[in-house]
Each structure stands twice: as structure tokens, then as C-alpha cells.
GROMACS .gro file of C-alpha atoms in nm:
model
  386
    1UNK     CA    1   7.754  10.824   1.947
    2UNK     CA    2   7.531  10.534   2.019
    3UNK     CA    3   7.663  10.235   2.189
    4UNK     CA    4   7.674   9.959   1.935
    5UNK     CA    5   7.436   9.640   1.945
    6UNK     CA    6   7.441   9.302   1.871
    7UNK     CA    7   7.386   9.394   1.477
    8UNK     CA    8   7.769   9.204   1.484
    9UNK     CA    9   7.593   8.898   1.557
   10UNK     CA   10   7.243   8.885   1.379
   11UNK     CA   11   7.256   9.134   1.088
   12UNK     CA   12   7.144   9.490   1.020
   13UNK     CA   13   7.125   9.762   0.766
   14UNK     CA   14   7.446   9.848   0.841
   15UNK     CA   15   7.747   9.724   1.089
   16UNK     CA   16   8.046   9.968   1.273
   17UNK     CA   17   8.358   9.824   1.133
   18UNK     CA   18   8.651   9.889   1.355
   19UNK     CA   19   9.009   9.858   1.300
   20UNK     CA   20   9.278   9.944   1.561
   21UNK     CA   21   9.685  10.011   1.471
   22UNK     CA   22   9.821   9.743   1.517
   23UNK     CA   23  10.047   9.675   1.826
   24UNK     CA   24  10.263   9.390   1.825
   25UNK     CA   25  10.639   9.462   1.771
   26UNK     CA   26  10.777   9.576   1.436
   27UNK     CA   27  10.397   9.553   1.281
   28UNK     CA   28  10.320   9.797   1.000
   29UNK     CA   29  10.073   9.640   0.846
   30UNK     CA   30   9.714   9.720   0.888
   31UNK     CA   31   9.359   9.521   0.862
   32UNK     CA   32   9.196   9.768   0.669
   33UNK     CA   33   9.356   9.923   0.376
   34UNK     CA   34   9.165  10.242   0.192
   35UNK     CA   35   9.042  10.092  -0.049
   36UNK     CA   36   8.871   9.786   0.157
   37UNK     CA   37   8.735  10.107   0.396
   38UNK     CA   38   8.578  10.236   0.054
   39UNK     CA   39   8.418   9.936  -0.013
   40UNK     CA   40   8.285   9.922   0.302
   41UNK     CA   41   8.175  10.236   0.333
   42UNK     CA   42   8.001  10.232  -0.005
   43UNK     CA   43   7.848   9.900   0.115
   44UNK     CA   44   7.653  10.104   0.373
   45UNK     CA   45   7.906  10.075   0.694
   46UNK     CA   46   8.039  10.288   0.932
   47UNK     CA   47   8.466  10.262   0.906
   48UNK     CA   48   8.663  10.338   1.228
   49UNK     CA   49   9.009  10.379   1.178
   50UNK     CA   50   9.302  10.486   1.444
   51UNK     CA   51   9.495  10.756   1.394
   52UNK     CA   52   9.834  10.695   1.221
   53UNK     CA   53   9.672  10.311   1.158
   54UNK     CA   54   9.751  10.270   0.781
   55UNK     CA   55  10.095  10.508   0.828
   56UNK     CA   56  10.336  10.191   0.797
   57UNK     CA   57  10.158  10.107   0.429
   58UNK     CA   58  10.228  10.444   0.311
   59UNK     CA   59   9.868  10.563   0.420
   60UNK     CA   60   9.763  10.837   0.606
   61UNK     CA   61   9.444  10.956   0.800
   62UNK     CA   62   9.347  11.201   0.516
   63UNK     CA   63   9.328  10.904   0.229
   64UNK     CA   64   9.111  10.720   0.484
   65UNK     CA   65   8.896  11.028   0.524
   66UNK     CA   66   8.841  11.011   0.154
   67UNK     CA   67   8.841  10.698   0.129
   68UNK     CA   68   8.436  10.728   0.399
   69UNK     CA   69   8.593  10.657   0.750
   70UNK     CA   70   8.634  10.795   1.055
   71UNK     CA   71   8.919  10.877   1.220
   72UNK     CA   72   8.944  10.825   1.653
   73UNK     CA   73   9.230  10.910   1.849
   74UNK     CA   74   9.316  10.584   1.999
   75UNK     CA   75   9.245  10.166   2.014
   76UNK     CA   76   9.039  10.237   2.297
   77UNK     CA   77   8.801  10.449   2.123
   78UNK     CA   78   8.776  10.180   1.789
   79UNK     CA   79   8.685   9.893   2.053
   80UNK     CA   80   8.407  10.144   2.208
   81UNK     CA   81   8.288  10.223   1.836
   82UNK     CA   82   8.333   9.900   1.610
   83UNK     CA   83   8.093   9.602   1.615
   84UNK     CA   84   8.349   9.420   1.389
   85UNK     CA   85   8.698   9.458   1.453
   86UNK     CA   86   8.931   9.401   1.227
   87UNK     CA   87   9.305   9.370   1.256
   88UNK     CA   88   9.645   9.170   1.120
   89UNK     CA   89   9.807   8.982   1.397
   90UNK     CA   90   9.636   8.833   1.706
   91UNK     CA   91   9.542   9.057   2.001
   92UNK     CA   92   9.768   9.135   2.219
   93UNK     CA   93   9.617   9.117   2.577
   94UNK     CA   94   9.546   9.466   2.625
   95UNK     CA   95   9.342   9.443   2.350
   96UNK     CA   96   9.149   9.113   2.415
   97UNK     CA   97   9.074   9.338   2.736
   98UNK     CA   98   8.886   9.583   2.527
   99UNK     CA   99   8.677   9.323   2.347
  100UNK     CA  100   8.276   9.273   2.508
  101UNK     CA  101   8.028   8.966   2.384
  102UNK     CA  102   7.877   9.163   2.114
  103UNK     CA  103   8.171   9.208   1.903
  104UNK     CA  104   8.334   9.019   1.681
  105UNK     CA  105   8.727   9.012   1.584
  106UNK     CA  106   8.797   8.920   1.231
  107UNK     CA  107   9.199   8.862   1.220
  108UNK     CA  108   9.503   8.604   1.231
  109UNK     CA  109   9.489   8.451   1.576
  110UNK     CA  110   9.737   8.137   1.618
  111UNK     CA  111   9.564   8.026   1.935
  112UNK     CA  112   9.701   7.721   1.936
  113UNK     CA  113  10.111   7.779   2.132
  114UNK     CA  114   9.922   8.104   2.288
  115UNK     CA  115   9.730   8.001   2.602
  116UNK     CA  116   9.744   8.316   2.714
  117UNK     CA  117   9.574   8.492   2.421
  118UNK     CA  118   9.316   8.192   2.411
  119UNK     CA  119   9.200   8.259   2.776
  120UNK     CA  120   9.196   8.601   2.738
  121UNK     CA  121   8.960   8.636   2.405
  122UNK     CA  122   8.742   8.360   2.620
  123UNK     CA  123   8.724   8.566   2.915
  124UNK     CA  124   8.604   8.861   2.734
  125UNK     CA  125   8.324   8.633   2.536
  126UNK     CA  126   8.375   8.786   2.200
  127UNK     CA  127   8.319   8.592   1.880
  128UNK     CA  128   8.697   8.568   1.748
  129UNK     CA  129   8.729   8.421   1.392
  130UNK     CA  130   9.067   8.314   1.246
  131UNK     CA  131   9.205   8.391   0.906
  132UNK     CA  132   9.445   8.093   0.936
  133UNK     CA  133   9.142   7.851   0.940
  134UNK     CA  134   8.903   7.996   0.676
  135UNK     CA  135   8.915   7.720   0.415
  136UNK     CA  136   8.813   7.716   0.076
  137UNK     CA  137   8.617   7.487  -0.145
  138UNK     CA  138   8.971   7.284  -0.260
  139UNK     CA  139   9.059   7.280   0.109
  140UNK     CA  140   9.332   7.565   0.079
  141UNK     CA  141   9.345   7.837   0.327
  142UNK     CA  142   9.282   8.098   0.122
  143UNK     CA  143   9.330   8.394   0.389
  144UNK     CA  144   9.657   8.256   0.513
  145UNK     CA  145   9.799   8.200   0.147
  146UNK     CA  146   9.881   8.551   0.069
  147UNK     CA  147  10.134   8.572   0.405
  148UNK     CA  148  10.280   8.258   0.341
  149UNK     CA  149  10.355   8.340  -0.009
  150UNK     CA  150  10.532   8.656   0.144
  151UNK     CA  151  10.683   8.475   0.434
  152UNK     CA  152  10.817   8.166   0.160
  153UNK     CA  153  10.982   8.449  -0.034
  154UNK     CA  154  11.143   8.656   0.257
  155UNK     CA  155  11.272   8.299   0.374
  156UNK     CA  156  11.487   8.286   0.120
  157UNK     CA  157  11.598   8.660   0.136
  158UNK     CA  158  11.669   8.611   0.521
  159UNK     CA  159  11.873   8.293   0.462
  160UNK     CA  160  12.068   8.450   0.191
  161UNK     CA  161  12.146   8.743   0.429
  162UNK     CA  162  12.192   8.581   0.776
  163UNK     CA  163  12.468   8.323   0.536
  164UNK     CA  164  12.694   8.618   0.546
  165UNK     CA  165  13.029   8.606   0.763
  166UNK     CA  166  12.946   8.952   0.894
  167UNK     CA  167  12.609   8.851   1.031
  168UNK     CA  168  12.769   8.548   1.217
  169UNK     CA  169  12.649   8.264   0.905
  170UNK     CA  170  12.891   8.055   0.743
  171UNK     CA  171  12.998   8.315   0.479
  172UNK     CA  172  12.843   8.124   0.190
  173UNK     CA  173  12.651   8.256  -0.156
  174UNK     CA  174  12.333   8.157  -0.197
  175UNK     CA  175  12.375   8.102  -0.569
  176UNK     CA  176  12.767   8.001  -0.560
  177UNK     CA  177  12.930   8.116  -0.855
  178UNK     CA  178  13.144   7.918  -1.109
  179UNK     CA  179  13.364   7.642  -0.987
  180UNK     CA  180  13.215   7.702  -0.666
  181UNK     CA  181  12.935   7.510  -0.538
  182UNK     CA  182  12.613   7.723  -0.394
  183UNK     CA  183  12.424   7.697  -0.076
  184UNK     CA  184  12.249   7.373   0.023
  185UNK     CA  185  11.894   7.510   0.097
  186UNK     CA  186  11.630   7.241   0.256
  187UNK     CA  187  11.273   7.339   0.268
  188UNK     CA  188  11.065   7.115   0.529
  189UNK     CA  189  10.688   7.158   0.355
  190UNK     CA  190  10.603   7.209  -0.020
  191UNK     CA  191  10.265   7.382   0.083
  192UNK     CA  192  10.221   7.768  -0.019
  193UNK     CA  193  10.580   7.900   0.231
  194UNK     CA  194  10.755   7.588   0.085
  195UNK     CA  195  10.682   7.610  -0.248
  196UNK     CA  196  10.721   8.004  -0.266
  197UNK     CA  197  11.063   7.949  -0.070
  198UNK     CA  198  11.143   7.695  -0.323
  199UNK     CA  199  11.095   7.944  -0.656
  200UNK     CA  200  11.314   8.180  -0.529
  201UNK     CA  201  11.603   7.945  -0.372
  202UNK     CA  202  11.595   7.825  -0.740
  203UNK     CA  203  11.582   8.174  -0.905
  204UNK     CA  204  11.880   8.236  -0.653
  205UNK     CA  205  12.065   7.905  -0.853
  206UNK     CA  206  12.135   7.743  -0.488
  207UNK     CA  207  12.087   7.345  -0.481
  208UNK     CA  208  11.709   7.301  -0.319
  209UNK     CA  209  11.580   6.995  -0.142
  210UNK     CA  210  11.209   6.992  -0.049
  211UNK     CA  211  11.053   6.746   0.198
  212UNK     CA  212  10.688   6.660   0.247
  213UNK     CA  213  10.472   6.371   0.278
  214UNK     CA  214  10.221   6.473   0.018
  215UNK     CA  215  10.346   6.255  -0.292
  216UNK     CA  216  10.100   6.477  -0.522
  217UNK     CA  217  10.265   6.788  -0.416
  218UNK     CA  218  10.606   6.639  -0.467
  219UNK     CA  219  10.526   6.540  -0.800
  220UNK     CA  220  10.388   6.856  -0.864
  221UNK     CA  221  10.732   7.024  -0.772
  222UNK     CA  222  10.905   6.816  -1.032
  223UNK     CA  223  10.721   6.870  -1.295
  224UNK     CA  224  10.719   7.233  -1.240
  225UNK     CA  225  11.086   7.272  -1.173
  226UNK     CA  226  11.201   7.018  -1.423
  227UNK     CA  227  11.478   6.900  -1.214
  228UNK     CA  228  11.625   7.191  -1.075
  229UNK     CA  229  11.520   7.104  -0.747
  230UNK     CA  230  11.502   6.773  -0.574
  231UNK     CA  231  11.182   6.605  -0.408
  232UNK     CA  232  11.222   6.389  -0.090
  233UNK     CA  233  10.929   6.184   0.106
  234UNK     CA  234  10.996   6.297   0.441
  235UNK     CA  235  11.073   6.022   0.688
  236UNK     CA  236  11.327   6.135   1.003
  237UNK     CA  237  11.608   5.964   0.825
  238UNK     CA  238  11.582   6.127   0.604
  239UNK     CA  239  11.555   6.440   0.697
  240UNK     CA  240  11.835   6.390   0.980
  241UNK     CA  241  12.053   6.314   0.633
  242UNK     CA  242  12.000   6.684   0.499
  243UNK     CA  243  12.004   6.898   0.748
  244UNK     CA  244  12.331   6.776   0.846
  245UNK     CA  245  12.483   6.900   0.472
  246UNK     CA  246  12.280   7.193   0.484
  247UNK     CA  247  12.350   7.583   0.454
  248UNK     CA  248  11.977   7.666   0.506
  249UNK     CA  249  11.696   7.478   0.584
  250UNK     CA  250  11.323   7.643   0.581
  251UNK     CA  251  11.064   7.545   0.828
  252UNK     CA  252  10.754   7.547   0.643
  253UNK     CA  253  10.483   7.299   0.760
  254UNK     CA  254  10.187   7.350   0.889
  255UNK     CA  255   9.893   7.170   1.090
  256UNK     CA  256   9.539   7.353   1.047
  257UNK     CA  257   9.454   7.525   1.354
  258UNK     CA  258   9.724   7.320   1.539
  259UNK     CA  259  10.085   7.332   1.693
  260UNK     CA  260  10.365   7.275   1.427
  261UNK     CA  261  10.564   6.933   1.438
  262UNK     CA  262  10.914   6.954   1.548
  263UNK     CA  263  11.116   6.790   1.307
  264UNK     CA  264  11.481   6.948   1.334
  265UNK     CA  265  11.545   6.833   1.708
  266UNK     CA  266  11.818   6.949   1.953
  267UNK     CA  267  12.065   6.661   1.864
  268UNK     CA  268  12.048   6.712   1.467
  269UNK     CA  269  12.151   7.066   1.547
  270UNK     CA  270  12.502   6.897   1.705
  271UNK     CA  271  12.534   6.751   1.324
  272UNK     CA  272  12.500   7.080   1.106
  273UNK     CA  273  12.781   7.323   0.982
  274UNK     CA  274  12.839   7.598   1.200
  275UNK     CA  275  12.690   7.920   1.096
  276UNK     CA  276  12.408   7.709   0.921
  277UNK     CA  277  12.112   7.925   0.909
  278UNK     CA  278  11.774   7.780   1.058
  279UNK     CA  279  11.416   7.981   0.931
  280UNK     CA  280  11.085   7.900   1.107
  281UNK     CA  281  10.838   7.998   0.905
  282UNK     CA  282  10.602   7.795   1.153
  283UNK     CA  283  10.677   8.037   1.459
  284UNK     CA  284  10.339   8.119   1.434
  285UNK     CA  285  10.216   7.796   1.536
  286UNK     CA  286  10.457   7.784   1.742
  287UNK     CA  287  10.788   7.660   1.537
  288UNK     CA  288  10.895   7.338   1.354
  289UNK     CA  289  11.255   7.339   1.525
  290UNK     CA  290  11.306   7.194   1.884
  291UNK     CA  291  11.492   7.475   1.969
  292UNK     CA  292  11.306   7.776   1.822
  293UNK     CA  293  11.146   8.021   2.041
  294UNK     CA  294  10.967   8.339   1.897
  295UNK     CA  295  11.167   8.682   1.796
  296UNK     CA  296  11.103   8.992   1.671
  297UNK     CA  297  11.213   9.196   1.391
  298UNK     CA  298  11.396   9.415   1.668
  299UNK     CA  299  11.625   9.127   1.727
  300UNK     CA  300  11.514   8.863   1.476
  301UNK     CA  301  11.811   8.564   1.557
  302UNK     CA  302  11.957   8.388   1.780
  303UNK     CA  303  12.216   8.102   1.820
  304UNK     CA  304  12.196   7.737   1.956
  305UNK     CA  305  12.499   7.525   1.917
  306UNK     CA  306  12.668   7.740   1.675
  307UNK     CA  307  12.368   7.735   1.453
  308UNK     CA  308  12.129   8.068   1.352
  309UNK     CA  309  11.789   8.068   1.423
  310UNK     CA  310  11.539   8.317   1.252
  311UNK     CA  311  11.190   8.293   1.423
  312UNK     CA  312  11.026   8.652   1.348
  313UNK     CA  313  10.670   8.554   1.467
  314UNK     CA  314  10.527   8.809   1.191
  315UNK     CA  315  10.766   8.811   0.914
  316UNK     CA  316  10.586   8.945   0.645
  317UNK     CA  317  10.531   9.320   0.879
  318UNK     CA  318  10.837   9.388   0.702
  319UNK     CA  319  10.718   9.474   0.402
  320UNK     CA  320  10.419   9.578   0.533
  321UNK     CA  321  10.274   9.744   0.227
  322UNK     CA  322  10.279   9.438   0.006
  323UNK     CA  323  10.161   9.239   0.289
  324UNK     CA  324   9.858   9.448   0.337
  325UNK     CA  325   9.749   9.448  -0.016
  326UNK     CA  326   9.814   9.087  -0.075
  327UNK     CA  327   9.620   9.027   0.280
  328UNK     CA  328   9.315   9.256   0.159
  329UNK     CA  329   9.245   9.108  -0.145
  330UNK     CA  330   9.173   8.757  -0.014
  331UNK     CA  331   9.027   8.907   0.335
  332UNK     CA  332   8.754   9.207   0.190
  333UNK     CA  333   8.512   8.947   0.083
  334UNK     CA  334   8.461   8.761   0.363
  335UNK     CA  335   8.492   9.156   0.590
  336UNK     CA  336   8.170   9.264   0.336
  337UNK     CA  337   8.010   8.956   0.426
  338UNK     CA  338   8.054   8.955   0.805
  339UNK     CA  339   7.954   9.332   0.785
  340UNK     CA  340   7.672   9.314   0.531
  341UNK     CA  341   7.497   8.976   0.708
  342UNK     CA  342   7.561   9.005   1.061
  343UNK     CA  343   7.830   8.697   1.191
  344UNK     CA  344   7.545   8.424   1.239
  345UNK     CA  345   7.391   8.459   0.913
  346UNK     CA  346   7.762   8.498   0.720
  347UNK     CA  347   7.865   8.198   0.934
  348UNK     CA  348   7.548   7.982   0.845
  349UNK     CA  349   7.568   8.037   0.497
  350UNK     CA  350   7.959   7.971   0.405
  351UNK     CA  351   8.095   7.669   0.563
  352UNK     CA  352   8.420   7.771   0.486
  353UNK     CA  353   8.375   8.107   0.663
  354UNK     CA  354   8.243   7.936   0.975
  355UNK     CA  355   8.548   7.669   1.015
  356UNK     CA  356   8.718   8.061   1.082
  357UNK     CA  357   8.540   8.044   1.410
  358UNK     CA  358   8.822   7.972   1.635
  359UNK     CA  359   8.582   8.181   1.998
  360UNK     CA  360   8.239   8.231   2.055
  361UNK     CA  361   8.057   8.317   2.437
  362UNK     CA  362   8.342   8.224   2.614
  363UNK     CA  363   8.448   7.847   2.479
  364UNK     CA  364   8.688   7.744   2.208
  365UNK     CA  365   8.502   7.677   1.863
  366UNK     CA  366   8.758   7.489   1.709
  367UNK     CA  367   8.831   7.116   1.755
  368UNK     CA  368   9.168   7.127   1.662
  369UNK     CA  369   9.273   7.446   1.885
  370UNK     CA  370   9.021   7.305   2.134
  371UNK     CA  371   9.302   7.009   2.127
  372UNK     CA  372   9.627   7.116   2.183
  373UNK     CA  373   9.527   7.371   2.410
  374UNK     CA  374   9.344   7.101   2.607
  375UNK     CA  375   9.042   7.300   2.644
  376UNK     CA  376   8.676   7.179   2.612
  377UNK     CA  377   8.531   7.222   2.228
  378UNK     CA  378   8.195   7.384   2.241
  379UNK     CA  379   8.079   7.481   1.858
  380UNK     CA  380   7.760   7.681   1.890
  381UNK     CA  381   7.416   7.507   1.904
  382UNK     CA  382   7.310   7.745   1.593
  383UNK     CA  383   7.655   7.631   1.422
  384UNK     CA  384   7.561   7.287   1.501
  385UNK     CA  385   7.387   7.064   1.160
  386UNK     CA  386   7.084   6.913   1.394
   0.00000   0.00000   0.00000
């Protein structure tokens, strides 16, 4: 095999497409799924694909053989091969180890509350681009939508479940049942998590609260839910004032490219129910709640001051198969583009593709990241409008 070149970067007629099993704890989902290696491979592109990579979706080496890739027999073999490397969930730092300055890494990253990661994937001078701050033309995050619609839903489901007396909640039903009243459930964030945690808290008949400081997306909640859920501006007072009556509350907010607010604090915790149930959806970004810290599915909650905390850093690996497809759909466009034009020219010619770039020859490429990691932003000269 020939070493790869710097096709990843300026173009070619075709690119090695990489894409490792993924590491991180409890994560079954996978970057590529058969059908995006298809396209790929019908686009022209060589597909490398680990062993056992696509076994937590239900897929196994044989469909991807079908499907035009290549199997190798481990991550370190994918690095040596791919040009682009694909993935889910943000390197661990074995992997950023195994990145050189002619690849590129197309995948979630979270850089932000991971110093760690961020020096790492600078060290090794890869190009690093982040799904979680593609935009889109409305200024949506289209490649982080599909996991927070997942995530939003699961929020629910977790709430409901970690509620129980037997799993150490307050022993209430989400939906209540008559002459009983049902679970309080606060949502912190009527984005894409918010309002997907807010259908289903409402399919589930429990009495739903949702905070924000986007008026238009409050009034968009009302009119859709036509009263069956209530819309709050969100001020500290205010939200002090519900999380002290609630069962549930659902951290859902989210700062492009940047660390999450913390808006539950250690002393409203002192004011809640025992056995209330806390879900940080923005774990990712490094949590909404004072007191959150990131868990795993292994051993997904933990307790401060009598109240539950859920803060599964990659919630929607468990259900990894709807994940991945949901996750594919919006990311295969912008893979074929990356792979079919090289990452300069892709980058150059979608805006919304380039405000991805999160690393490039060693700097942070993104002002906000740049920020609260308190690093030097550098965007590349050839990025730059002159």
C-alpha cells in the first residue's frame, strides 16, 4: 500500500476514507454506516473500515465488504491508511496520537471542557473539523441536530426511569394517573434537546415547563403545544422558582463551540425534593449543572445532596443504531464533499462547512473554542476573506 498524501488537503481523483471503531466507553455507534461506505465507494474512494467497526449497529464486516470497503485489523492500521478519518465521538488520546498533518478528522469533537483532547489534536497538526459547529444557511447546526433530537427524547426516557423508588428517585409517574398529579418536568433550552424533550414529556401527560431566552422559540412552543406545556423567559428567579417544585429538570442549552452555562447551582440543589432527577444533556460541553461531572453508560448517575444526576457524556450510543442512521444522513454530504474536493477546496467553497474547522497545523481554528480554552485563534491565511 502506498503511503497516503496530502490529496486530504488539496483534492484528487480520489481520497482514502478511514474510519476506526470507536473507543470511548459504552460507544456502539459508528462514523460510517454501509450505505455512506457505498456511496463513497461508488464516488470513486477508497473505504477503510475496522474490523467489528459497524458490529454495535447491527453491521458486520461482510455487509461492508459488499457494501466496496476494506476491512484492516485494527485503528492503527485505518490511521496508517485513511487520508480522511471519520468517526462519532471525539478522539480519545490514543487516537489523536495516531493522527499526522496530512490528515484530516471529520467527527464530534467538544473541544471546548477538553483541554486535553485540544492539545493533543494540536500537537499532532491534523486538520480536525467539528460536527457540532457545521452551521447551516438558517444558522442551525445541522450535524448536531440529529443527536440532540435523540438525546431530547432519551431525556425524557431516563427521567422517567431514574423517578423510580427502586433506582433511588422519588418514586413518582411521569404521567400521574387520575386524581394523582404527574411529574413536574423542567426543560432549561427549547432548542432541538429541549424541544424534542418537551414532545415526549407531553406525550408522557407530565406537567412541562420550558425555559429559554429566545421569545420566538417560546412562542413557537405555544403555539405548537396549544397549552399543554408552559413557556417561561428564563431569568435566575425564575428558574431558582422551578427547580425547587420539580421532579425532573432537563439540561438542554447550548453555546456554539463553547462551554455550557451553569444555571442549576450547588445551593438550588439544597431546595429540590429528594430523589429529584437532574439530566445534562450539555455534558458534552461540559454540563449546565454546577455540580455535574461526566459519566458513562457503565455507571450513568450519581447523587449530590440527595438529588440524581444523569451526565452520560454520549447518550445517544445507546441506541446506537438509530443514532448512526440519523447521524449519516445529515453527515454523508458534507463526508462526499471533503472526500470528492480535497478539505481546502470543500472548506473554501461552503462557509458553513468551514465554521466546522475547529484544528488546522497545530492552532485552534475556532474563535469561540479558541476562547474558553484560552488559547490563541489562528484561522488559516487561505481561510482568511483578504
Amino acid at each position: 500500500m502506498q503511503p497516503p498524501t496530502s490529496l486530504t488537503l488539496f483534492g484528487g481523483p480520489h481520497m482514502r476514507v478511514g474510519c476506526p471503531k470507536e473507543i470511548k466507553t459504552q460507544e456502539f455507534r459508528v462514523g460510517l454506516t454501509p450505505e455512506s461506505a457505498q456511496e463513497l465507494a461508488r464516488a470513486g474512494h477508497e473505504v477503510f473500515m475496522e474490523t467489528g467497526a459497524g458490529l454495535g449497529i447491527g453491521a458486520d464486516d461482510a455487509l461492508y465488504v459488499k457494501s466496496g470497503a476494506t476491512i484492516l485489523p485494527d485503528a492503527k492500521s485505518v490511521f496508517e491508511a485513511g487520508e480522511l478519518i471519520v468517526k462519532v465521538k471525539e478522539p480519545q488520546l490514543s487516537e489523536c496520537a495516531m493522527l499526522r498533518p496530512e490528515q484530516t478528522l471529520f467527527t464530534y469533537l467538544h473541544l471546548a471542557p477538553d483541554p486535553k483532547q485540544a492539545e493533543a489534536l494540536m500537537q499532532s497538526r491534523a486538520t480536525a473539523i467539528a460536527y457540532e459547529t457545521v452551521t447551516d444557511a438558517s444558522g442551525g447546526l445541522p450535524l448536531l441536530k440529529p443527536m440532540s433530537e435523540v438525546a431530547g427524547r432519551m431525556a425524557i426516557q431516563v427521567g422517567a426511569n431514574f423517578l423510580e423508588k427502586s433506582h433511588g428517585g422519588r418514586g413518582v409517574l411521569m404521567g400521574g394517573v387520575p386524581g394523582v398529579r404527574p411529574a413536574d418536568v423542567v426543560i432549561l433550552g427549547a432548542g432541538t434537546a429541549g424541544y424534542n424533550a418537551a414532545q415526549v414529556a407531553v406525550g408522557m401527560r407530565a406537567r412541562v415547563t420550558v425555559f429559554d431566552k429566545n421569545l420566538l422559540k417560546l412562542e413557537q412552543l405555544d403555539r405548537e403545544f396549544n397549552g399543554r406545556l408552559e413557556t417561561v423567559y428564563s431569568t435566575r428567579a425564575a428558574v431558582e422558582d422551578a427547580v425547587r417544585e420539580a421532579d425532573v429538570v432537563i439540561g438542554a442549552v447550548l453555546v456554539v463551540g463553547g462551554s455550557a452555562p451553569k444555571l442549576v447551582t450547588r445551593d438550588m440543589l439544597k431546595t429540590m425534593r429528594p430523589g429529584a432527577v437532574l439530566v445534562d444533556i450539555s455534558i458534552d460541553q461540559g454540563g449546565c449543572f454546577e455540580t455535574s461531572h461526566a459519566t458513562t453508560h457503565n455507571d450513568p448517575v450519581f447523587e449530590v445532596d440527595g438529588i440524581l444526576h444523569y451526565c452520560v457524556a454520549n447518550m445517544p450510543g445507546a441506541v446506537a443504531r438509530t443514532s448512526a442512521f440519523a447521524l449519516n444522513n445529515a453527515t454523508l454530504p458534507f463526508t462526499l464533499a471533503l472526500a470528492n474536493k480535497g478539505t481546502r477546496r470543500a472548506l473554501l467553497e461552503d462557509r458553513h462547512l468551514a465554521n466546522g474547522l475547529n484544528v488546522h497545523d497545530g492552532a485552534i481554528a475556532h474563535e469561540a473554542v479558541a476562547r474558553d480554552l484560552a488559547k490563541p485563534f489562528a484561522r488559516p491565511a487561505w481561510l482568511t476573506p483578504q
